[in-house]
């Protein structure tokens, strides 16, 4: 379990050994200290059971007022339950259903833009991740036709409640939310999309 702000270092929780098997035990105080110190933008839960992921997200909302939860579902039947949890108005849920397609696309982007891979994989302090919203003016353009600096990568697209794996031929629509990464100074120049 980790908490961290987008584009910043990840805070690690305190770990303790509970029995003969090494097992991470995270107590409420350890979580609270990380949240107060890191001021995370999101909570990411990638446990192997959907019920545990659901409970973890619900706990983060209720106890620690985390407004964005990102979860990897094992069973697609859980997707509506996570949407309902996020639909309460207090939390935004981002549900990852097709992890292998997302990873394949990310690796493909890294091949096409090695600078982005270096920034993300080496946790460069000069790199950041931001969200931009597509307006009517930019709607209809395909990602490959966008004029972006070389170190900018489109990581995800969110269309309504649906996450989309971006490809060069993906046509953008008004109100699409793009998560992009790049150098801080370069991101500042991407104002045409804001």
JSON list of C-alpha atoms in Angstrom, two decimals:
[
{"chain": "A", "resi": 1, "resn": "UNK", "atom": "CA", "xyz": [0.00, 0.00, 0.00]},
{"chain": "A", "resi": 2, "resn": "UNK", "atom": "CA", "xyz": [1.49, 3.32, -1.03]},
{"chain": "A", "resi": 3, "resn": "UNK", "atom": "CA", "xyz": [0.35, 6.90, -1.18]},
{"chain": "A", "resi": 4, "resn": "UNK", "atom": "CA", "xyz": [1.87, 9.69, -3.18]},
{"chain": "A", "resi": 5, "resn": "UNK", "atom": "CA", "xyz": [1.10, 12.83, -5.10]},
{"chain": "A", "resi": 6, "resn": "UNK", "atom": "CA", "xyz": [1.02, 12.80, -8.89]},
{"chain": "A", "resi": 7, "resn": "UNK", "atom": "CA", "xyz": [4.44, 13.68, -10.22]},
{"chain": "A", "resi": 8, "resn": "UNK", "atom": "CA", "xyz": [6.12, 13.53, -6.82]},
{"chain": "A", "resi": 9, "resn": "UNK", "atom": "CA", "xyz": [7.90, 10.87, -4.83]},
{"chain": "A", "resi": 10, "resn": "UNK", "atom": "CA", "xyz": [5.91, 8.03, -3.35]},
{"chain": "A", "resi": 11, "resn": "UNK", "atom": "CA", "xyz": [5.72, 7.88, 0.42]},
{"chain": "A", "resi": 12, "resn": "UNK", "atom": "CA", "xyz": [6.31, 4.48, 1.91]},
{"chain": "A", "resi": 13, "resn": "UNK", "atom": "CA", "xyz": [4.30, 3.25, 4.88]},
{"chain": "A", "resi": 14, "resn": "UNK", "atom": "CA", "xyz": [5.78, 1.71, 7.99]},
{"chain": "A", "resi": 15, "resn": "UNK", "atom": "CA", "xyz": [6.17, -2.07, 7.84]},
{"chain": "A", "resi": 16, "resn": "UNK", "atom": "CA", "xyz": [6.14, -4.57, 10.71]},
{"chain": "A", "resi": 17, "resn": "UNK", "atom": "CA", "xyz": [6.54, -8.36, 10.88]},
{"chain": "A", "resi": 18, "resn": "UNK", "atom": "CA", "xyz": [3.41, -10.01, 12.26]},
{"chain": "A", "resi": 19, "resn": "UNK", "atom": "CA", "xyz": [4.24, -13.74, 12.33]},
{"chain": "A", "resi": 20, "resn": "UNK", "atom": "CA", "xyz": [6.55, -16.31, 10.79]},
{"chain": "A", "resi": 21, "resn": "UNK", "atom": "CA", "xyz": [5.51, -15.25, 7.32]},
{"chain": "A", "resi": 22, "resn": "UNK", "atom": "CA", "xyz": [6.60, -11.73, 6.52]},
{"chain": "A", "resi": 23, "resn": "UNK", "atom": "CA", "xyz": [3.39, -9.79, 6.24]},
{"chain": "A", "resi": 24, "resn": "UNK", "atom": "CA", "xyz": [2.92, -6.04, 5.94]},
{"chain": "A", "resi": 25, "resn": "UNK", "atom": "CA", "xyz": [0.78, -4.59, 8.71]},
{"chain": "A", "resi": 26, "resn": "UNK", "atom": "CA", "xyz": [-0.28, -1.02, 8.15]},
{"chain": "A", "resi": 27, "resn": "UNK", "atom": "CA", "xyz": [-1.87, 0.67, 11.10]},
{"chain": "A", "resi": 28, "resn": "UNK", "atom": "CA", "xyz": [-4.03, 3.78, 10.98]},
{"chain": "A", "resi": 29, "resn": "UNK", "atom": "CA", "xyz": [-1.34, 6.00, 12.48]},
{"chain": "A", "resi": 30, "resn": "UNK", "atom": "CA", "xyz": [1.21, 4.99, 9.83]},
{"chain": "A", "resi": 31, "resn": "UNK", "atom": "CA", "xyz": [-1.28, 5.78, 7.06]},
{"chain": "A", "resi": 32, "resn": "UNK", "atom": "CA", "xyz": [-2.25, 9.10, 8.68]},
{"chain": "A", "resi": 33, "resn": "UNK", "atom": "CA", "xyz": [1.40, 10.19, 9.00]},
{"chain": "A", "resi": 34, "resn": "UNK", "atom": "CA", "xyz": [2.07, 9.43, 5.31]},
{"chain": "A", "resi": 35, "resn": "UNK", "atom": "CA", "xyz": [-1.06, 11.26, 4.19]},
{"chain": "A", "resi": 36, "resn": "UNK", "atom": "CA", "xyz": [-0.26, 14.32, 6.30]},
{"chain": "A", "resi": 37, "resn": "UNK", "atom": "CA", "xyz": [3.33, 14.38, 5.04]},
{"chain": "A", "resi": 38, "resn": "UNK", "atom": "CA", "xyz": [2.77, 13.53, 1.37]},
{"chain": "A", "resi": 39, "resn": "UNK", "atom": "CA", "xyz": [-0.63, 15.17, 0.80]},
{"chain": "A", "resi": 40, "resn": "UNK", "atom": "CA", "xyz": [-1.46, 12.60, -1.90]},
{"chain": "A", "resi": 41, "resn": "UNK", "atom": "CA", "xyz": [-3.62, 13.40, -4.92]},
{"chain": "A", "resi": 42, "resn": "UNK", "atom": "CA", "xyz": [-4.78, 9.80, -5.15]},
{"chain": "A", "resi": 43, "resn": "UNK", "atom": "CA", "xyz": [-4.91, 6.39, -3.49]},
{"chain": "A", "resi": 44, "resn": "UNK", "atom": "CA", "xyz": [-3.95, 3.40, -5.65]},
{"chain": "A", "resi": 45, "resn": "UNK", "atom": "CA", "xyz": [-5.25, -0.05, -4.71]},
{"chain": "A", "resi": 46, "resn": "UNK", "atom": "CA", "xyz": [-4.03, -3.06, -6.71]},
{"chain": "A", "resi": 47, "resn": "UNK", "atom": "CA", "xyz": [-4.78, -5.93, -4.36]},
{"chain": "A", "resi": 48, "resn": "UNK", "atom": "CA", "xyz": [-5.65, -9.38, -5.72]},
{"chain": "A", "resi": 49, "resn": "UNK", "atom": "CA", "xyz": [-9.27, -9.35, -4.50]},
{"chain": "A", "resi": 50, "resn": "UNK", "atom": "CA", "xyz": [-11.93, -6.84, -5.56]},
{"chain": "A", "resi": 51, "resn": "UNK", "atom": "CA", "xyz": [-13.57, -6.87, -2.12]},
{"chain": "A", "resi": 52, "resn": "UNK", "atom": "CA", "xyz": [-10.27, -5.83, -0.52]},
{"chain": "A", "resi": 53, "resn": "UNK", "atom": "CA", "xyz": [-9.77, -3.10, -3.15]},
{"chain": "A", "resi": 54, "resn": "UNK", "atom": "CA", "xyz": [-13.31, -1.86, -2.54]},
{"chain": "A", "resi": 55, "resn": "UNK", "atom": "CA", "xyz": [-12.87, -1.83, 1.24]},
{"chain": "A", "resi": 56, "resn": "UNK", "atom": "CA", "xyz": [-9.51, -0.04, 0.94]},
{"chain": "A", "resi": 57, "resn": "UNK", "atom": "CA", "xyz": [-10.98, 2.69, -1.29]},
{"chain": "A", "resi": 58, "resn": "UNK", "atom": "CA", "xyz": [-14.01, 3.11, 0.97]},
{"chain": "A", "resi": 59, "resn": "UNK", "atom": "CA", "xyz": [-11.72, 3.41, 4.00]},
{"chain": "A", "resi": 60, "resn": "UNK", "atom": "CA", "xyz": [-9.51, 6.01, 2.31]},
{"chain": "A", "resi": 61, "resn": "UNK", "atom": "CA", "xyz": [-12.58, 8.08, 1.48]},
{"chain": "A", "resi": 62, "resn": "UNK", "atom": "CA", "xyz": [-14.21, 7.80, 4.88]},
{"chain": "A", "resi": 63, "resn": "UNK", "atom": "CA", "xyz": [-11.23, 8.04, 7.23]},
{"chain": "A", "resi": 64, "resn": "UNK", "atom": "CA", "xyz": [-8.68, 10.07, 5.28]},
{"chain": "A", "resi": 65, "resn": "UNK", "atom": "CA", "xyz": [-10.76, 12.17, 2.86]},
{"chain": "A", "resi": 66, "resn": "UNK", "atom": "CA", "xyz": [-8.84, 10.99, -0.22]},
{"chain": "A", "resi": 67, "resn": "UNK", "atom": "CA", "xyz": [-10.74, 12.41, -3.20]},
{"chain": "A", "resi": 68, "resn": "UNK", "atom": "CA", "xyz": [-9.34, 10.17, -5.97]},
{"chain": "A", "resi": 69, "resn": "UNK", "atom": "CA", "xyz": [-9.04, 6.38, -5.89]},
{"chain": "A", "resi": 70, "resn": "UNK", "atom": "CA", "xyz": [-7.43, 4.31, -8.64]},
{"chain": "A", "resi": 71, "resn": "UNK", "atom": "CA", "xyz": [-8.19, 0.61, -8.59]},
{"chain": "A", "resi": 72, "resn": "UNK", "atom": "CA", "xyz": [-7.41, -2.45, -10.73]},
{"chain": "A", "resi": 73, "resn": "UNK", "atom": "CA", "xyz": [-10.46, -4.71, -10.91]},
{"chain": "A", "resi": 74, "resn": "UNK", "atom": "CA", "xyz": [-10.05, -8.45, -11.22]},
{"chain": "A", "resi": 75, "resn": "UNK", "atom": "CA", "xyz": [-13.69, -9.16, -12.09]},
{"chain": "A", "resi": 76, "resn": "UNK", "atom": "CA", "xyz": [-15.53, -6.74, -14.43]},
{"chain": "A", "resi": 77, "resn": "UNK", "atom": "CA", "xyz": [-18.71, -7.35, -12.40]},
{"chain": "A", "resi": 78, "resn": "UNK", "atom": "CA", "xyz": [-17.19, -5.13, -9.70]},
{"chain": "A", "resi": 79, "resn": "UNK", "atom": "CA", "xyz": [-16.93, -2.10, -12.01]},
{"chain": "A", "resi": 80, "resn": "UNK", "atom": "CA", "xyz": [-20.46, -0.77, -11.22]},
{"chain": "A", "resi": 81, "resn": "UNK", "atom": "CA", "xyz": [-19.78, -1.12, -7.48]},
{"chain": "A", "resi": 82, "resn": "UNK", "atom": "CA", "xyz": [-16.63, 1.00, -7.78]},
{"chain": "A", "resi": 83, "resn": "UNK", "atom": "CA", "xyz": [-18.49, 3.55, -9.92]},
{"chain": "A", "resi": 84, "resn": "UNK", "atom": "CA", "xyz": [-21.19, 3.72, -7.20]},
{"chain": "A", "resi": 85, "resn": "UNK", "atom": "CA", "xyz": [-18.50, 4.30, -4.58]},
{"chain": "A", "resi": 86, "resn": "UNK", "atom": "CA", "xyz": [-17.12, 7.16, -6.66]},
{"chain": "A", "resi": 87, "resn": "UNK", "atom": "CA", "xyz": [-20.61, 8.37, -7.56]},
{"chain": "A", "resi": 88, "resn": "UNK", "atom": "CA", "xyz": [-21.29, 9.51, -4.00]},
{"chain": "A", "resi": 89, "resn": "UNK", "atom": "CA", "xyz": [-19.80, 12.85, -5.03]},
{"chain": "A", "resi": 90, "resn": "UNK", "atom": "CA", "xyz": [-16.95, 12.77, -2.55]},
{"chain": "A", "resi": 91, "resn": "UNK", "atom": "CA", "xyz": [-14.54, 10.68, -4.61]},
{"chain": "A", "resi": 92, "resn": "UNK", "atom": "CA", "xyz": [-13.43, 10.22, -8.20]},
{"chain": "A", "resi": 93, "resn": "UNK", "atom": "CA", "xyz": [-12.87, 6.58, -9.14]},
{"chain": "A", "resi": 94, "resn": "UNK", "atom": "CA", "xyz": [-10.50, 5.55, -11.92]},
{"chain": "A", "resi": 95, "resn": "UNK", "atom": "CA", "xyz": [-10.93, 1.87, -12.73]},
{"chain": "A", "resi": 96, "resn": "UNK", "atom": "CA", "xyz": [-8.24, -0.04, -14.60]},
{"chain": "A", "resi": 97, "resn": "UNK", "atom": "CA", "xyz": [-9.80, -3.03, -16.31]},
{"chain": "A", "resi": 98, "resn": "UNK", "atom": "CA", "xyz": [-7.37, -3.77, -19.12]},
{"chain": "A", "resi": 99, "resn": "UNK", "atom": "CA", "xyz": [-3.99, -3.56, -17.43]},
{"chain": "A", "resi": 100, "resn": "UNK", "atom": "CA", "xyz": [-2.12, -5.51, -20.11]},
{"chain": "A", "resi": 101, "resn": "UNK", "atom": "CA", "xyz": [-3.37, -3.20, -22.90]},
{"chain": "A", "resi": 102, "resn": "UNK", "atom": "CA", "xyz": [-2.41, -0.17, -20.82]},
{"chain": "A", "resi": 103, "resn": "UNK", "atom": "CA", "xyz": [1.08, -1.52, -20.18]},
{"chain": "A", "resi": 104, "resn": "UNK", "atom": "CA", "xyz": [1.55, -2.47, -23.82]},
{"chain": "A", "resi": 105, "resn": "UNK", "atom": "CA", "xyz": [0.54, 1.04, -24.90]},
{"chain": "A", "resi": 106, "resn": "UNK", "atom": "CA", "xyz": [2.82, 2.66, -22.33]},
{"chain": "A", "resi": 107, "resn": "UNK", "atom": "CA", "xyz": [5.79, 0.56, -23.47]},
{"chain": "A", "resi": 108, "resn": "UNK", "atom": "CA", "xyz": [4.98, 1.45, -27.08]},
{"chain": "A", "resi": 109, "resn": "UNK", "atom": "CA", "xyz": [4.99, 5.14, -26.15]},
{"chain": "A", "resi": 110, "resn": "UNK", "atom": "CA", "xyz": [8.32, 4.71, -24.37]},
{"chain": "A", "resi": 111, "resn": "UNK", "atom": "CA", "xyz": [9.83, 3.20, -27.52]},
{"chain": "A", "resi": 112, "resn": "UNK", "atom": "CA", "xyz": [8.60, 6.18, -29.54]},
{"chain": "A", "resi": 113, "resn": "UNK", "atom": "CA", "xyz": [9.68, 8.71, -26.91]},
{"chain": "A", "resi": 114, "resn": "UNK", "atom": "CA", "xyz": [12.66, 7.48, -24.86]},
{"chain": "A", "resi": 115, "resn": "UNK", "atom": "CA", "xyz": [12.86, 10.84, -23.06]},
{"chain": "A", "resi": 116, "resn": "UNK", "atom": "CA", "xyz": [9.50, 10.15, -21.40]},
{"chain": "A", "resi": 117, "resn": "UNK", "atom": "CA", "xyz": [10.62, 6.70, -20.28]},
{"chain": "A", "resi": 118, "resn": "UNK", "atom": "CA", "xyz": [13.75, 8.14, -18.70]},
{"chain": "A", "resi": 119, "resn": "UNK", "atom": "CA", "xyz": [11.75, 10.81, -16.88]},
{"chain": "A", "resi": 120, "resn": "UNK", "atom": "CA", "xyz": [9.14, 8.41, -15.51]},
{"chain": "A", "resi": 121, "resn": "UNK", "atom": "CA", "xyz": [11.31, 5.41, -14.74]},
{"chain": "A", "resi": 122, "resn": "UNK", "atom": "CA", "xyz": [14.05, 7.43, -13.07]},
{"chain": "A", "resi": 123, "resn": "UNK", "atom": "CA", "xyz": [11.53, 9.57, -11.16]},
{"chain": "A", "resi": 124, "resn": "UNK", "atom": "CA", "xyz": [13.11, 12.77, -12.46]},
{"chain": "A", "resi": 125, "resn": "UNK", "atom": "CA", "xyz": [12.39, 15.82, -10.30]},
{"chain": "A", "resi": 126, "resn": "UNK", "atom": "CA", "xyz": [12.15, 17.78, -13.57]},
{"chain": "A", "resi": 127, "resn": "UNK", "atom": "CA", "xyz": [9.19, 15.61, -14.66]},
{"chain": "A", "resi": 128, "resn": "UNK", "atom": "CA", "xyz": [5.57, 16.05, -13.73]},
{"chain": "A", "resi": 129, "resn": "UNK", "atom": "CA", "xyz": [2.15, 14.66, -14.59]},
{"chain": "A", "resi": 130, "resn": "UNK", "atom": "CA", "xyz": [-0.85, 16.91, -15.22]},
{"chain": "A", "resi": 131, "resn": "UNK", "atom": "CA", "xyz": [-4.43, 16.64, -16.47]},
{"chain": "A", "resi": 132, "resn": "UNK", "atom": "CA", "xyz": [-5.80, 18.80, -19.27]},
{"chain": "A", "resi": 133, "resn": "UNK", "atom": "CA", "xyz": [-9.35, 18.99, -20.58]},
{"chain": "A", "resi": 134, "resn": "UNK", "atom": "CA", "xyz": [-10.11, 19.11, -24.28]},
{"chain": "A", "resi": 135, "resn": "UNK", "atom": "CA", "xyz": [-12.34, 22.02, -25.35]},
{"chain": "A", "resi": 136, "resn": "UNK", "atom": "CA", "xyz": [-14.63, 22.32, -28.37]},
{"chain": "A", "resi": 137, "resn": "UNK", "atom": "CA", "xyz": [-11.75, 24.00, -30.22]},
{"chain": "A", "resi": 138, "resn": "UNK", "atom": "CA", "xyz": [-9.50, 20.91, -29.99]},
{"chain": "A", "resi": 139, "resn": "UNK", "atom": "CA", "xyz": [-12.28, 18.31, -30.35]},
{"chain": "A", "resi": 140, "resn": "UNK", "atom": "CA", "xyz": [-12.00, 16.06, -33.40]},
{"chain": "A", "resi": 141, "resn": "UNK", "atom": "CA", "xyz": [-8.21, 16.03, -33.64]},
{"chain": "A", "resi": 142, "resn": "UNK", "atom": "CA", "xyz": [-6.36, 12.71, -33.50]},
{"chain": "A", "resi": 143, "resn": "UNK", "atom": "CA", "xyz": [-3.56, 12.32, -30.97]},
{"chain": "A", "resi": 144, "resn": "UNK", "atom": "CA", "xyz": [-0.97, 11.74, -33.70]},
{"chain": "A", "resi": 145, "resn": "UNK", "atom": "CA", "xyz": [-1.91, 15.11, -35.24]},
{"chain": "A", "resi": 146, "resn": "UNK", "atom": "CA", "xyz": [-1.38, 17.05, -32.02]},
{"chain": "A", "resi": 147, "resn": "UNK", "atom": "CA", "xyz": [1.68, 19.27, -32.10]},
{"chain": "A", "resi": 148, "resn": "UNK", "atom": "CA", "xyz": [3.34, 18.44, -28.79]},
{"chain": "A", "resi": 149, "resn": "UNK", "atom": "CA", "xyz": [6.97, 18.77, -27.65]},
{"chain": "A", "resi": 150, "resn": "UNK", "atom": "CA", "xyz": [9.03, 15.57, -27.95]},
{"chain": "A", "resi": 151, "resn": "UNK", "atom": "CA", "xyz": [9.12, 14.87, -24.21]},
{"chain": "A", "resi": 152, "resn": "UNK", "atom": "CA", "xyz": [5.34, 15.06, -23.72]},
{"chain": "A", "resi": 153, "resn": "UNK", "atom": "CA", "xyz": [3.46, 11.75, -23.53]},
{"chain": "A", "resi": 154, "resn": "UNK", "atom": "CA", "xyz": [-0.31, 11.22, -23.36]},
{"chain": "A", "resi": 155, "resn": "UNK", "atom": "CA", "xyz": [-0.67, 8.53, -20.68]},
{"chain": "A", "resi": 156, "resn": "UNK", "atom": "CA", "xyz": [-4.45, 8.16, -20.41]},
{"chain": "A", "resi": 157, "resn": "UNK", "atom": "CA", "xyz": [-7.70, 9.60, -21.69]},
{"chain": "A", "resi": 158, "resn": "UNK", "atom": "CA", "xyz": [-10.83, 9.70, -19.57]},
{"chain": "A", "resi": 159, "resn": "UNK", "atom": "CA", "xyz": [-14.08, 10.13, -21.51]},
{"chain": "A", "resi": 160, "resn": "UNK", "atom": "CA", "xyz": [-16.86, 10.53, -18.99]},
{"chain": "A", "resi": 161, "resn": "UNK", "atom": "CA", "xyz": [-16.40, 7.59, -16.64]},
{"chain": "A", "resi": 162, "resn": "UNK", "atom": "CA", "xyz": [-14.60, 5.50, -19.25]},
{"chain": "A", "resi": 163, "resn": "UNK", "atom": "CA", "xyz": [-10.80, 5.27, -19.29]},
{"chain": "A", "resi": 164, "resn": "UNK", "atom": "CA", "xyz": [-9.37, 4.95, -22.80]},
{"chain": "A", "resi": 165, "resn": "UNK", "atom": "CA", "xyz": [-5.96, 3.60, -23.75]},
{"chain": "A", "resi": 166, "resn": "UNK", "atom": "CA", "xyz": [-4.58, 6.32, -26.06]},
{"chain": "A", "resi": 167, "resn": "UNK", "atom": "CA", "xyz": [-3.32, 5.45, -29.52]},
{"chain": "A", "resi": 168, "resn": "UNK", "atom": "CA", "xyz": [-2.21, 7.72, -32.34]},
{"chain": "A", "resi": 169, "resn": "UNK", "atom": "CA", "xyz": [-5.53, 7.27, -34.13]},
{"chain": "A", "resi": 170, "resn": "UNK", "atom": "CA", "xyz": [-7.66, 8.10, -31.05]},
{"chain": "A", "resi": 171, "resn": "UNK", "atom": "CA", "xyz": [-9.93, 11.02, -31.93]},
{"chain": "A", "resi": 172, "resn": "UNK", "atom": "CA", "xyz": [-10.33, 13.48, -29.04]},
{"chain": "A", "resi": 173, "resn": "UNK", "atom": "CA", "xyz": [-13.75, 14.72, -27.96]},
{"chain": "A", "resi": 174, "resn": "UNK", "atom": "CA", "xyz": [-14.77, 17.82, -26.03]},
{"chain": "A", "resi": 175, "resn": "UNK", "atom": "CA", "xyz": [-14.46, 17.30, -22.24]},
{"chain": "A", "resi": 176, "resn": "UNK", "atom": "CA", "xyz": [-11.98, 14.41, -22.62]},
{"chain": "A", "resi": 177, "resn": "UNK", "atom": "CA", "xyz": [-9.48, 14.52, -19.75]},
{"chain": "A", "resi": 178, "resn": "UNK", "atom": "CA", "xyz": [-5.92, 13.75, -20.83]},
{"chain": "A", "resi": 179, "resn": "UNK", "atom": "CA", "xyz": [-3.26, 12.78, -18.32]},
{"chain": "A", "resi": 180, "resn": "UNK", "atom": "CA", "xyz": [0.08, 13.84, -19.76]},
{"chain": "A", "resi": 181, "resn": "UNK", "atom": "CA", "xyz": [3.64, 13.70, -18.52]},
{"chain": "A", "resi": 182, "resn": "UNK", "atom": "CA", "xyz": [6.75, 15.64, -19.39]},
{"chain": "A", "resi": 183, "resn": "UNK", "atom": "CA", "xyz": [9.25, 18.14, -18.09]},
{"chain": "A", "resi": 184, "resn": "UNK", "atom": "CA", "xyz": [7.69, 20.83, -15.93]},
{"chain": "A", "resi": 185, "resn": "UNK", "atom": "CA", "xyz": [8.81, 23.67, -18.19]},
{"chain": "A", "resi": 186, "resn": "UNK", "atom": "CA", "xyz": [7.53, 21.84, -21.28]},
{"chain": "A", "resi": 187, "resn": "UNK", "atom": "CA", "xyz": [4.17, 21.10, -19.66]},
{"chain": "A", "resi": 188, "resn": "UNK", "atom": "CA", "xyz": [3.78, 24.81, -19.00]},
{"chain": "A", "resi": 189, "resn": "UNK", "atom": "CA", "xyz": [3.97, 25.37, -22.76]},
{"chain": "A", "resi": 190, "resn": "UNK", "atom": "CA", "xyz": [1.05, 23.02, -23.41]},
{"chain": "A", "resi": 191, "resn": "UNK", "atom": "CA", "xyz": [-1.51, 25.77, -22.88]},
{"chain": "A", "resi": 192, "resn": "UNK", "atom": "CA", "xyz": [-3.36, 25.40, -26.17]},
{"chain": "A", "resi": 193, "resn": "UNK", "atom": "CA", "xyz": [-5.23, 22.44, -24.70]},
{"chain": "A", "resi": 194, "resn": "UNK", "atom": "CA", "xyz": [-6.16, 24.04, -21.40]}
]
